[in-house]
Coordinates of C-alpha atoms in Angstrom, one line a residue:
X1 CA 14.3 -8.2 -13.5
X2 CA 10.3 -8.5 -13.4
X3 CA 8.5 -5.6 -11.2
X4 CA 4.9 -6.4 -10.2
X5 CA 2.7 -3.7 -8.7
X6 CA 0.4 -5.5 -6.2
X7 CA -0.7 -2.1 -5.5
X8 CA -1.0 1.4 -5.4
X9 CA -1.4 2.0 -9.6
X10 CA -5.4 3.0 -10.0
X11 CA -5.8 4.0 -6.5
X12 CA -4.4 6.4 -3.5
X13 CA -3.5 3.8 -1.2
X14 CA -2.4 0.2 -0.7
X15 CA 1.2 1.0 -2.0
X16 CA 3.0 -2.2 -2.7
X17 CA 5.8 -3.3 -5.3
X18 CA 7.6 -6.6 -5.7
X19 CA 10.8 -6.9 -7.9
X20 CA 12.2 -10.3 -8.5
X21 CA 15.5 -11.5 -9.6
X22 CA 17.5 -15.2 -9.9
X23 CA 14.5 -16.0 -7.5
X24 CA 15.2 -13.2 -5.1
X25 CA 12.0 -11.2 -3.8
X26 CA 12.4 -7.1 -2.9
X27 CA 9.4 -5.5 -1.5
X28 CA 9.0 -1.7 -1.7
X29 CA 6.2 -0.7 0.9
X30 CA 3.5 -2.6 2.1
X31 CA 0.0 0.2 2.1
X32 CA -3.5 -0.2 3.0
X33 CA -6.4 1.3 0.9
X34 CA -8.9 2.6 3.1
X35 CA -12.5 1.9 2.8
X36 CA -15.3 3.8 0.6
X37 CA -19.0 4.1 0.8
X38 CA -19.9 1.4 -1.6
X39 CA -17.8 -0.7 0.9
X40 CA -19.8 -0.9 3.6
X41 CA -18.5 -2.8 7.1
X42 CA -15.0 -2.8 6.1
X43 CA -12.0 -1.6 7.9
X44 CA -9.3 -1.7 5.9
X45 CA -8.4 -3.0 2.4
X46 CA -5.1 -4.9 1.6
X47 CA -2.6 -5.9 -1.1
X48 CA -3.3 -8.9 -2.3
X49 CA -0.5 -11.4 -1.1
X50 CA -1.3 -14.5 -3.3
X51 CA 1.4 -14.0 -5.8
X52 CA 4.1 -14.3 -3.3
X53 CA 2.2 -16.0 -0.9
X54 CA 4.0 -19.4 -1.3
X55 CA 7.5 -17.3 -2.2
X56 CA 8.1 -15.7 1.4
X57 CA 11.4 -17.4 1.9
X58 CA 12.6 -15.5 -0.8
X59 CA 11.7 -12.3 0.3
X60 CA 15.7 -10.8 0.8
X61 CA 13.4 -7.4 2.5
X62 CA 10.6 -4.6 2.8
X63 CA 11.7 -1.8 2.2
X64 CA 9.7 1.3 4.1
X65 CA 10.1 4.7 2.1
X66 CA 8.2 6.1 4.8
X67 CA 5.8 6.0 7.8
X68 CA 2.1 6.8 6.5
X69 CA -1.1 4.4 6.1
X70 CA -1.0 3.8 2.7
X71 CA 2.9 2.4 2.7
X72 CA 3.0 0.5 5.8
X73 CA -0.4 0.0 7.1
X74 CA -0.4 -3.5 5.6
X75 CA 2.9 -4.9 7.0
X76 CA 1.0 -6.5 9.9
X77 CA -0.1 -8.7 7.6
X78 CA 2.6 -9.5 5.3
X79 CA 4.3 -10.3 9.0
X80 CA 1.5 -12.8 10.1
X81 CA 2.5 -15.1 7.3
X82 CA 6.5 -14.6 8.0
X83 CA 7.4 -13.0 10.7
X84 CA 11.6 -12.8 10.0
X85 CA 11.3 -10.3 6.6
X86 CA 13.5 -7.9 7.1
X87 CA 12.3 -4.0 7.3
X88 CA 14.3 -0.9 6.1
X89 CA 13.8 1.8 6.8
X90 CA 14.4 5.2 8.3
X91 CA 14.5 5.8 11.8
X92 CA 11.3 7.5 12.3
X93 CA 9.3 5.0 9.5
X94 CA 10.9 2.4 11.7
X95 CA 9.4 3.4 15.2
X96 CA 5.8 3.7 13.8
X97 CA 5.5 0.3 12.2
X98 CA 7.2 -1.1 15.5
X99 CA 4.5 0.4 17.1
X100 CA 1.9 -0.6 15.3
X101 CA 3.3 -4.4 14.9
X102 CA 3.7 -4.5 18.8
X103 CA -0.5 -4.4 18.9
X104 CA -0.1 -7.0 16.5
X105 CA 2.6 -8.8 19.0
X106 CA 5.2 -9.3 16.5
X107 CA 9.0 -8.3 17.1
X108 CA 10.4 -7.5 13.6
X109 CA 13.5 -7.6 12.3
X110 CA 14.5 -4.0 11.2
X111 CA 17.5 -2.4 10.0
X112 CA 17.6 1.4 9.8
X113 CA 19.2 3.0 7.3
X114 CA 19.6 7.3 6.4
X115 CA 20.3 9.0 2.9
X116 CA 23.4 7.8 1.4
X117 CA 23.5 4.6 3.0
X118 CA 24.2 1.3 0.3
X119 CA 22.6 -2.0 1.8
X120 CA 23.5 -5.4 -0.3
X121 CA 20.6 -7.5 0.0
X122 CA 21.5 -9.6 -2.9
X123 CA 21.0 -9.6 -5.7
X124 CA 19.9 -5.9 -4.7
X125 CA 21.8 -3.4 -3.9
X126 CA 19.8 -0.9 -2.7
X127 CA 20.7 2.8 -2.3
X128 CA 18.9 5.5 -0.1
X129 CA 17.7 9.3 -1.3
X130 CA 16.5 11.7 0.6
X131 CA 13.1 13.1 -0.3
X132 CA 10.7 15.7 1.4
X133 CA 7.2 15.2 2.3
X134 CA 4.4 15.5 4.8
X135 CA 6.0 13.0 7.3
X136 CA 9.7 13.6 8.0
X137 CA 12.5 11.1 7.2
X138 CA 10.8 10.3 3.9
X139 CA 13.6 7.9 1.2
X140 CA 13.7 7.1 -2.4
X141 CA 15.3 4.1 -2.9
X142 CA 17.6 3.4 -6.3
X143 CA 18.0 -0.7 -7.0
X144 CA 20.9 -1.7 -8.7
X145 CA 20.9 -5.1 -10.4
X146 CA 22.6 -6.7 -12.8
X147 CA 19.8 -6.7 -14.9
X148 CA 19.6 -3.1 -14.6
X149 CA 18.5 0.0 -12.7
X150 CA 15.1 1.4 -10.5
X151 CA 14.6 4.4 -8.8
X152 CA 11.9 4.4 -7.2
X153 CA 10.5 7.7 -5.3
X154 CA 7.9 6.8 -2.5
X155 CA 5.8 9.9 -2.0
X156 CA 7.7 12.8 -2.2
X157 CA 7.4 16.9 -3.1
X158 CA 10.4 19.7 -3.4
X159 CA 8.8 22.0 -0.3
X160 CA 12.5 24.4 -0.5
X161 CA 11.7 25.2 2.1
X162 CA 10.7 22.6 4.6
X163 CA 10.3 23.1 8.7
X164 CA 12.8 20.6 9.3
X165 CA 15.2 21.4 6.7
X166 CA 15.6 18.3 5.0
X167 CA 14.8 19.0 1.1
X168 CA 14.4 16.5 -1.7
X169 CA 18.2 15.8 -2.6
X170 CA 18.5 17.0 -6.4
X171 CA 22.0 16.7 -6.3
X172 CA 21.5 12.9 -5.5
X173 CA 19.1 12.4 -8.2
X174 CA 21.6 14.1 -10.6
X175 CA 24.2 11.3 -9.9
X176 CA 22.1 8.7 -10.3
X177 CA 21.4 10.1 -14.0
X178 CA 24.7 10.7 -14.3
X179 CA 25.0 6.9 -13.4
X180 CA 21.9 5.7 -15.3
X181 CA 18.1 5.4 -14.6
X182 CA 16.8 2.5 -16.6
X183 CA 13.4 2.4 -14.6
X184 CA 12.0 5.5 -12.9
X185 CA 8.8 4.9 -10.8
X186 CA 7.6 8.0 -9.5
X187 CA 4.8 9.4 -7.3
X188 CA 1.5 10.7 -9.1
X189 CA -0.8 11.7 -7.0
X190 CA 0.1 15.6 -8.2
X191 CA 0.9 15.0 -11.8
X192 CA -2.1 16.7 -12.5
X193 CA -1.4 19.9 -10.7
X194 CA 0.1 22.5 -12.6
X195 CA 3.2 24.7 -11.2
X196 CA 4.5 23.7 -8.2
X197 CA 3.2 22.5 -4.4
X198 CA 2.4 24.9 -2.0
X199 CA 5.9 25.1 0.9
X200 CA 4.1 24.0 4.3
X201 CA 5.8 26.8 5.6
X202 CA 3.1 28.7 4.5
X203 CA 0.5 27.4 6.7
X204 CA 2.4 28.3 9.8
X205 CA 0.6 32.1 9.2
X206 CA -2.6 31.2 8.6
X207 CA -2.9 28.6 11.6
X208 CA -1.5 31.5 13.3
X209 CA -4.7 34.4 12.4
X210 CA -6.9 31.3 13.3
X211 CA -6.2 31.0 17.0
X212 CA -5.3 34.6 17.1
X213 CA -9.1 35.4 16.8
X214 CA -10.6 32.1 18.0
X215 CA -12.2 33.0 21.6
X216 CA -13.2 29.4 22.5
X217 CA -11.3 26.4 22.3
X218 CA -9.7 25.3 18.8
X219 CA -9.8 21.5 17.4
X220 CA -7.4 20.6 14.5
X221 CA -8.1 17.4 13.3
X222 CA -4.6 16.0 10.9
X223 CA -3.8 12.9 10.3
X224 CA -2.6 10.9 13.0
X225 CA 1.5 10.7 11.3
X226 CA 1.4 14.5 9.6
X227 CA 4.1 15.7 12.5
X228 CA 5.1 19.4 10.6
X229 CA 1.2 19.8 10.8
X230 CA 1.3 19.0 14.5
X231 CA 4.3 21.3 15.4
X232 CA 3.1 24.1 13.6
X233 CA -0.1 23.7 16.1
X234 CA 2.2 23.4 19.0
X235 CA 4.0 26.8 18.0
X236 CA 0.5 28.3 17.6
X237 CA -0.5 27.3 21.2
X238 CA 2.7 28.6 22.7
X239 CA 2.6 31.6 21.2
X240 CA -1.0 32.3 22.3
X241 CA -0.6 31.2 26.0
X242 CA -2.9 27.6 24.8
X243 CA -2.5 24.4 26.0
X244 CA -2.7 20.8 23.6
X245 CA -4.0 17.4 24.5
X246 CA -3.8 14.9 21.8
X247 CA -7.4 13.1 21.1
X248 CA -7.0 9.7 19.3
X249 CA -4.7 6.4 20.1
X250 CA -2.9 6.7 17.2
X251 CA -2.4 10.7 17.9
X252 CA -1.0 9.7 21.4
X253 CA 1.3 6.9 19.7
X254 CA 3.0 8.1 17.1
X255 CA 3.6 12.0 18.0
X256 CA 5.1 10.5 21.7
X257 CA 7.3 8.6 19.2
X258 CA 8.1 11.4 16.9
X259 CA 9.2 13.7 20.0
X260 CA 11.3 10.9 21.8
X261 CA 13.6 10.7 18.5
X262 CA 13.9 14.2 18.0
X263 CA 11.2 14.8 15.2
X264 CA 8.6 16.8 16.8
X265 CA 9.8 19.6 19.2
X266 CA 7.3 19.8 22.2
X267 CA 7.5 23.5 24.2
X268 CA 7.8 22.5 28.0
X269 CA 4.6 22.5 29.8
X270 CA 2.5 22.6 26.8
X271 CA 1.2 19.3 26.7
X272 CA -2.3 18.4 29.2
X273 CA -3.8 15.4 29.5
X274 CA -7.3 14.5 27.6
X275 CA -9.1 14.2 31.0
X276 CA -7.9 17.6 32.6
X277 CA -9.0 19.8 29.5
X278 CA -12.2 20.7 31.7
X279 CA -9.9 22.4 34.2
X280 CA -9.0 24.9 31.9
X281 CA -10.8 27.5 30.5
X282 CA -11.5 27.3 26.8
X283 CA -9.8 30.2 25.6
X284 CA -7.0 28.0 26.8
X285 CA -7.6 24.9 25.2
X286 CA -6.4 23.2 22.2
X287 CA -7.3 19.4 21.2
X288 CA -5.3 17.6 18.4
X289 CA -7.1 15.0 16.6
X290 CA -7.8 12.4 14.0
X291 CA -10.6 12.4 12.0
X292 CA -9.8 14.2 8.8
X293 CA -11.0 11.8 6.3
X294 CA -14.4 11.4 8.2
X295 CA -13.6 7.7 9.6
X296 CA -16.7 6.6 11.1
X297 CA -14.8 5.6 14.4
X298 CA -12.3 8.2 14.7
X299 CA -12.4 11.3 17.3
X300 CA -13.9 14.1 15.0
X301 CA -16.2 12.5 13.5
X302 CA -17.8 11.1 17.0
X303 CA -17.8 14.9 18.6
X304 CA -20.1 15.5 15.0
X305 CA -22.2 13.0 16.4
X306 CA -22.1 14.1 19.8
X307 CA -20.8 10.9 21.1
X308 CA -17.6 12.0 22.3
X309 CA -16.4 12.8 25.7
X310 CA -15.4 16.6 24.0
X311 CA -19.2 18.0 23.1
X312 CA -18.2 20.5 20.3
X313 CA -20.4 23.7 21.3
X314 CA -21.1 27.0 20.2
X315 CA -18.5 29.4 19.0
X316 CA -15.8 26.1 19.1
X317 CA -13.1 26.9 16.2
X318 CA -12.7 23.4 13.9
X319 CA -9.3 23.5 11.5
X320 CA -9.0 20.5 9.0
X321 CA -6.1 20.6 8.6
X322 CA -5.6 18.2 5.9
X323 CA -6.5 16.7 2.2
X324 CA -9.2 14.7 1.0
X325 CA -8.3 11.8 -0.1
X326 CA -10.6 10.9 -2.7
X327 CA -14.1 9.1 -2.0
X328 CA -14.0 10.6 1.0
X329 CA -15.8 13.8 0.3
X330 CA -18.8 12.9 1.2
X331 CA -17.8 11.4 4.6
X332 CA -15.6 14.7 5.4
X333 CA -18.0 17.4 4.3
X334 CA -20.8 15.1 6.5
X335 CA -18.6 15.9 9.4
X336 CA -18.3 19.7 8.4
X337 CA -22.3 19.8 8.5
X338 CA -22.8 18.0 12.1
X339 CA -20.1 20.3 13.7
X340 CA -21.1 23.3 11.9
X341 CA -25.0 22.7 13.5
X342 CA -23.5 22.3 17.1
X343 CA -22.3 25.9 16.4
X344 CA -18.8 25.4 15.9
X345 CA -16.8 27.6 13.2
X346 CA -15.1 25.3 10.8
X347 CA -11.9 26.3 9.1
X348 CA -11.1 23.4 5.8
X349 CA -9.3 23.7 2.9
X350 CA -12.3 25.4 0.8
X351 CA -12.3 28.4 3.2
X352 CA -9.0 29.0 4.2
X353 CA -5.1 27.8 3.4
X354 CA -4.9 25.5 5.7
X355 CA -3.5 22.2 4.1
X356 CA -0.9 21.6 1.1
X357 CA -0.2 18.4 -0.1
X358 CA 2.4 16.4 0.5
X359 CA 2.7 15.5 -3.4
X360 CA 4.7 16.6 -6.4
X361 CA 3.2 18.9 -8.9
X362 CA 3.8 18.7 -12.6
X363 CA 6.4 21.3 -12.2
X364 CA 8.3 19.3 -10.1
X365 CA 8.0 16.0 -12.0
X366 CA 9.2 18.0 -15.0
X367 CA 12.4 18.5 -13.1
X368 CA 13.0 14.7 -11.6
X369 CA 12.6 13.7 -15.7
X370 CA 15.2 16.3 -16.9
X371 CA 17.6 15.7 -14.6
X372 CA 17.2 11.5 -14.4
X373 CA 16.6 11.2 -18.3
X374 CA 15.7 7.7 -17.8
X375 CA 15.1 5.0 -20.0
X376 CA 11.6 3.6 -18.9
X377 CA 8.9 5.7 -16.8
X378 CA 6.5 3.4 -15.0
X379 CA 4.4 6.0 -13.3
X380 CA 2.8 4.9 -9.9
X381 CA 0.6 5.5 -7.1
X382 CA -2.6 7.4 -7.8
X383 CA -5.5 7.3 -9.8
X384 CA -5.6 6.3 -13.4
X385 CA -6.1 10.1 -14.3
X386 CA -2.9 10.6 -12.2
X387 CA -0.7 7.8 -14.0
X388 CA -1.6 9.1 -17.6
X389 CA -0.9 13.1 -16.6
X390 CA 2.7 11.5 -14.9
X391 CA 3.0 9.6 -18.3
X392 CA 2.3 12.4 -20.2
X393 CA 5.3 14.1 -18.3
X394 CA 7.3 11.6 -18.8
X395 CA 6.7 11.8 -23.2
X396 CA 7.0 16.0 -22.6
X397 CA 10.6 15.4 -21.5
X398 CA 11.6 12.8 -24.0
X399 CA 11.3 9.4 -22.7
X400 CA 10.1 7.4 -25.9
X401 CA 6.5 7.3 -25.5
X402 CA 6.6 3.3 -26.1
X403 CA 8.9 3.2 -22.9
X404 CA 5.9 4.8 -20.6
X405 CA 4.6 1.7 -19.1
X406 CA 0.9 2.9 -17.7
X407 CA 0.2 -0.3 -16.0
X408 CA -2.5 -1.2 -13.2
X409 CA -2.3 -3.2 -10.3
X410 CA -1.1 -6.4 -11.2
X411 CA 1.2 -5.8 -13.9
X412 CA 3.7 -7.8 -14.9
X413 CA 6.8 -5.7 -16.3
X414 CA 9.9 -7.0 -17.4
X415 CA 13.2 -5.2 -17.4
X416 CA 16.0 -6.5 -19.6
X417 CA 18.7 -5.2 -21.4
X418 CA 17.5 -1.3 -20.5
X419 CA 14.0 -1.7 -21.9
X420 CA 11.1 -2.5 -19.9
X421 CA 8.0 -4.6 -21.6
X422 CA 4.1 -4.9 -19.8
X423 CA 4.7 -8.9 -20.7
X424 CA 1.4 -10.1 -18.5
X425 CA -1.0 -9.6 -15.6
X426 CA -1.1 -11.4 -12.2
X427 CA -4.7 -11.6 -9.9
X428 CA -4.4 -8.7 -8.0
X429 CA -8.1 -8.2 -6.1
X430 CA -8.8 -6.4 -3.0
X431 CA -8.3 -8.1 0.2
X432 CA -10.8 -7.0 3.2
X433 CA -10.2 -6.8 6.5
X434 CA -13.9 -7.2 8.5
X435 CA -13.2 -7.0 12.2
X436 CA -11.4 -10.0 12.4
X437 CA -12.0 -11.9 9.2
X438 CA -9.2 -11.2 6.8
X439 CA -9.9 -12.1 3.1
X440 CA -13.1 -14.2 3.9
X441 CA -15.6 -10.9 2.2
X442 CA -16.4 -11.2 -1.4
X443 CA -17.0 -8.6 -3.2
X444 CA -20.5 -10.7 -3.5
X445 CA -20.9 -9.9 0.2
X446 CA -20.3 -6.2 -0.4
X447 CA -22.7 -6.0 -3.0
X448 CA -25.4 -7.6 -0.6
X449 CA -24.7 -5.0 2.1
X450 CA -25.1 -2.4 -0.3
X451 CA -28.7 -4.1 -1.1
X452 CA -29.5 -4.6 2.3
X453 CA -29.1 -1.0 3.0
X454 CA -30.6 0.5 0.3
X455 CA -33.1 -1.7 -1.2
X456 CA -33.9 -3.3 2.6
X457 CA -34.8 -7.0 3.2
X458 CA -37.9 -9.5 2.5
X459 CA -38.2 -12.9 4.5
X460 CA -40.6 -15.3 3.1
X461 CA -41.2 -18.6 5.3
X462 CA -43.6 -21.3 3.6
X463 CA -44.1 -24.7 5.0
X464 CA -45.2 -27.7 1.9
X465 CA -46.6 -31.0 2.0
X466 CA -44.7 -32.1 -0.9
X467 CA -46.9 -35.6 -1.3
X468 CA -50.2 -33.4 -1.2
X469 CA -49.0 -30.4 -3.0
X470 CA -50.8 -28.5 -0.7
X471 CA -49.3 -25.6 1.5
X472 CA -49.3 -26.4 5.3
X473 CA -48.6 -23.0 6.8
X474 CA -47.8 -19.3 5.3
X475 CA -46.5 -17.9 3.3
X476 CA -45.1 -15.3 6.4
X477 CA -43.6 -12.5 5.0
X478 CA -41.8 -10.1 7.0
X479 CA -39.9 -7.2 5.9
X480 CA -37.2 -4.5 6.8
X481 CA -36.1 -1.7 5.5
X482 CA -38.3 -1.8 2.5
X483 CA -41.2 1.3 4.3
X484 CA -44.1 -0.2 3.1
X485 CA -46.0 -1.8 6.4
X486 CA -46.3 -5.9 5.8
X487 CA -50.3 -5.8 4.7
X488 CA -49.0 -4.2 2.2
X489 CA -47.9 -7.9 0.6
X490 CA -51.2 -9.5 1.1
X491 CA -51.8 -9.5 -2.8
X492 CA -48.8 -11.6 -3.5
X493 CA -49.6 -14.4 -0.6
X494 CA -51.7 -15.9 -2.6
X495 CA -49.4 -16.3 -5.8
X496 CA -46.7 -17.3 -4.0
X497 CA -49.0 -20.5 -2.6
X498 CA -50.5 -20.9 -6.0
X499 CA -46.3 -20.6 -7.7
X500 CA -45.6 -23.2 -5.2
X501 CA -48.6 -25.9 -5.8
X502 CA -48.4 -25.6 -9.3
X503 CA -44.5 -26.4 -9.1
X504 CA -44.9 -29.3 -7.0
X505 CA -47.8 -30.9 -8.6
X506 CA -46.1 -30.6 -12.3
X507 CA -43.0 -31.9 -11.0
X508 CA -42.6 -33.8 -7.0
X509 CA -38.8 -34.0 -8.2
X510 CA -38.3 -30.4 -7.5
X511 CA -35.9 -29.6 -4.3
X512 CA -36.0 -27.2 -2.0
X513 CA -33.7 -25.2 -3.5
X514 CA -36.0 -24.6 -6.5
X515 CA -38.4 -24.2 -5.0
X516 CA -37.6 -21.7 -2.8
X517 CA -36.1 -20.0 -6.3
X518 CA -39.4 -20.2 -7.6
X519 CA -40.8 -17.9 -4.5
X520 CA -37.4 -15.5 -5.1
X521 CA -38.9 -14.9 -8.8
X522 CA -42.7 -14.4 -7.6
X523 CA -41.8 -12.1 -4.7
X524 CA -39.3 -10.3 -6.7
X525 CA -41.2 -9.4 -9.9
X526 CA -44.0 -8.5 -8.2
X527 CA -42.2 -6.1 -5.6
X528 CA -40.6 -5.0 -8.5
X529 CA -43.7 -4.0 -10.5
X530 CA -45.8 -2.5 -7.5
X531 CA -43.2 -1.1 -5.0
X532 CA -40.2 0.2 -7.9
X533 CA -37.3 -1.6 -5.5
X534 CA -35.3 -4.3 -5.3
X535 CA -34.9 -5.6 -2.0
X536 CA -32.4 -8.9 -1.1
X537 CA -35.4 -11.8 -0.7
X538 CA -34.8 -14.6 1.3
X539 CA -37.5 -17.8 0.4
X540 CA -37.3 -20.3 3.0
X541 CA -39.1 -23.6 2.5
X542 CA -39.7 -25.8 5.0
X543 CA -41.2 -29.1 3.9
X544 CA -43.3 -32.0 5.8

């Protein structure tokens, strides 16, 4: 059986595995990455498909281990290019990614499946395990093959004791060691962390002392799926006489979703709509919203900014209510400052308890090894700092250090005969999404934004008379960004126009193009040299 990460392994985000067998294709999860700073104009970042572009008809399924971003944000996508793969999944995962692939206007095929469930899609069989964490209705699936086994995990933690009840089945995991792990691909994101993750139950208090002494109205900002978060809030509220309106589409969406299958309890009368929070006074008031990460677009960060229809005033109570997901640090504590200056108290993870993650800590990882003993450990999703602490893990517990495969995105691993070889690499690069261009951004047009908005922009227009040598008009220079006024290039007119005749009167065979290079390097050194920046420089070169 060959595994190939398209994603997931060196990042937190853009989960995606492909396992192939007698030219059979299984999926596991189908992520998006979300954007940084150095990415700038980008929406969202996908797995790159190219490796099984042209294979789709042997995709048997996509398997779902659960509902967030960074496992089926991507499906969409995969969808556009075949729209008949079938999706497993839980019940819940299933009704988000419906959802969101009705916006998309494709009707999947889905088939839901629960812990202990066995589905044949041959030559998998695939078996489902029940695993806690931050979204309900979370599965690890275990593959069976002839050519051996995988257990893979999804995201998962061992909360004992969740709000919903539903823990990370050890008892299952044991049989399946009992049975045989050859492969064990497990979550990282935590592997770093000593002891053991924090039980959610614990934030229930602490939300609690909030609102107890807040006197205006309170905003928790969560991520848009985090539905334990989001009841706990709802518990708060009741208990505290509060109503909650939900700010954000996908808030709206996916907790109506969650509370028409049963996930998310809603007390009667609690809920108000966004539009009639004005009626009520504030020490009533509680808004639900998206925007923990900082997104540019999303509700929290637009009250910062003060162009929201909720304008965030004094003595306001903010609770982040979630991680940061990192490279988004900057973008979140840029949030903290702009609603902190409107006068609002804001409540985040440095201040107060109000988030644990929805991860696995060392501790817990130690536990999966013992009581899987596998063969192989393959260590995904998370940084590369999280895949060597897993693998580290992994070697602590007795899996021969030659059979911890730390691989990247792109990988090739081969599993035959209960050993698993790194046998090659695949292209694997990021895949933007720009508004509506998919794929068509280089990483070349990233790297000119990033000049554009740092180093700012030079135009240089010059019209030649190539027969003459002689320049007809110009050169014009205009600039952007760059501070200095435009007199300030009136020393280098007069090189560029002497670069330029010199050039064409040593050589009439030059073209355009190189001649308009020649202005680049004249401009550039000399902007260079008196101004310390490096600005993008467009030559333009008009001849007559």
């Amino acid at each position: 059986m060959r595994i190939v990460p398209l994603g997931g392994l060196g990042e937190v985000g853009r989960n995606m595995a492909v396992f192939e067998l007698d030219g059979k294709i299984l999926i596991v999860d189908c992520g998006v990455l979300f954007p940084e700073e150095e990415q700038p104009g980008v929406d969202l970042i996908l797995p790159d498909f190219s490796y099984i572009e042209d294979r789709l008809d042997d995709v048997v399924g996509l398997v779902l281990t659960h509902g967030h971003e960074d496992h089926i944000g991507a499906v969409p996508y995969l969808l556009r290019r075949k729209p008949d793969i079938p999706l497993i999944g839980s019940q819940l995962t299933l009704a988000l990614i419906e959802a969101k692939l009705q916006e998309h206007r494709i009707k999947p095929y889905t088939l839901a499946v629960k812990e202990g469930d066995v589905e044949d899609l041959h030559p998998f069989q695939c078996e489902f395990v029940a695993v806690n964490h931050s979204i309900p209705d979370a599965l690890a699936v275990f593959i069976r093959t002839e050519a051996g086994t995988v257990l893979h995990t999804g995201d998962f933690k061992m909360d004992q004791l969740p709000l919903d009840g539903r823990i990370t089945d050890l008892r299952h995991f044991a049989k399946l060691g009992e049975e045989g792990v050859d492969l064990y691909m497990s979550d990282s994101t935590n592997a770093h962390v000593p002891g053991f993750t924090t039980p959610e139950k614990e934030i229930g208090p602490v939300i609690e002392q909030v609102f107890g002494r807040s006197e205006r109205r309170i905003i928790v900002a969560s991520f848009s799926s985090h539905i334990h978060r989001v009841q706990q809030v709802l518990d708060a509220a009741e208990a505290h006489g509060r109503r909650v309106a939900f700010v954000g589409r996908s808030m709206v969406r996916n907790m109506g979703i969650a509370a028409k299958l049963g996930y998310l309890n809603v007390p009667e009368g609690i809920l108000i709509d966004i539009k009639k929070v004005d009626q009520l006074p504030d020490n009533e008031v509680v808004l639900m919203s998206t925007g923990s990460q900082g997104e540019p677009m999303a509700a929290l960060s637009r009250m910062a900014n003060g162009d929201h229809q909720v304008q965030v005033g004094e003595g306001d109570t903010i609770i982040l209510a979630s991680s940061l997901i990192p490279g988004n640090e900057n973008s979140v504590y840029r949030v903290i400052n702009g609603l902190m200056k409107l006068g609002a108290d804001v409540i985040h993870k440095d201040n107060a308890k109000v988030h644990v993650s929805g991860h696995a800590s060392a501790g817990e990882l130690l536990y999966t090894y013992n009581i899987l003993q596998p063969k192989n450990a393959m260590p995904v999703h998370g940084e590369t700092r999280h895949l060597i602490a897993n693998g580290k893990l992994a070697e602590e517990t007795g899996v021969d250090p030659d059979q911890v495969l730390l691989c990247e995105d792109g990988s090739v691993v081969d599993l035959r005969g209960g050993v698993a070889r790194h046998v090659g690499q695949v292209e694997c690069g990021y895949v933007y999404v720009d508004g509506s261009s998919i794929g068509e951004i280089t990483d070349s047009d990233l790297k000119d934004r990033r000049v554009l908005g740092e180093e700012g922009f030079i135009s240089v227009i010059t019209v030649v008379n190539r027969q003459t040598g002689q320049i007809v008009s110009g050169p014009d220079i205009h600039a952007r960004g760059v501070a200095e006024e435009d007199k300030v290039f009136k020393d280098i007119k007069s090189k560029i126009a002497r670069a330029l005749t010199e050039a064409i009167q040593d050589n009439k065979e030059h073209t355009t193009h190189q001649l308009q290079q020649i202005v680049r390097r004249t401009v550039g050194s000399w902007v260079n040299r008196k101004l310390r920046r490096k600005p993008m420089i467009v030559p333009v070169v008009v001849e007559t």
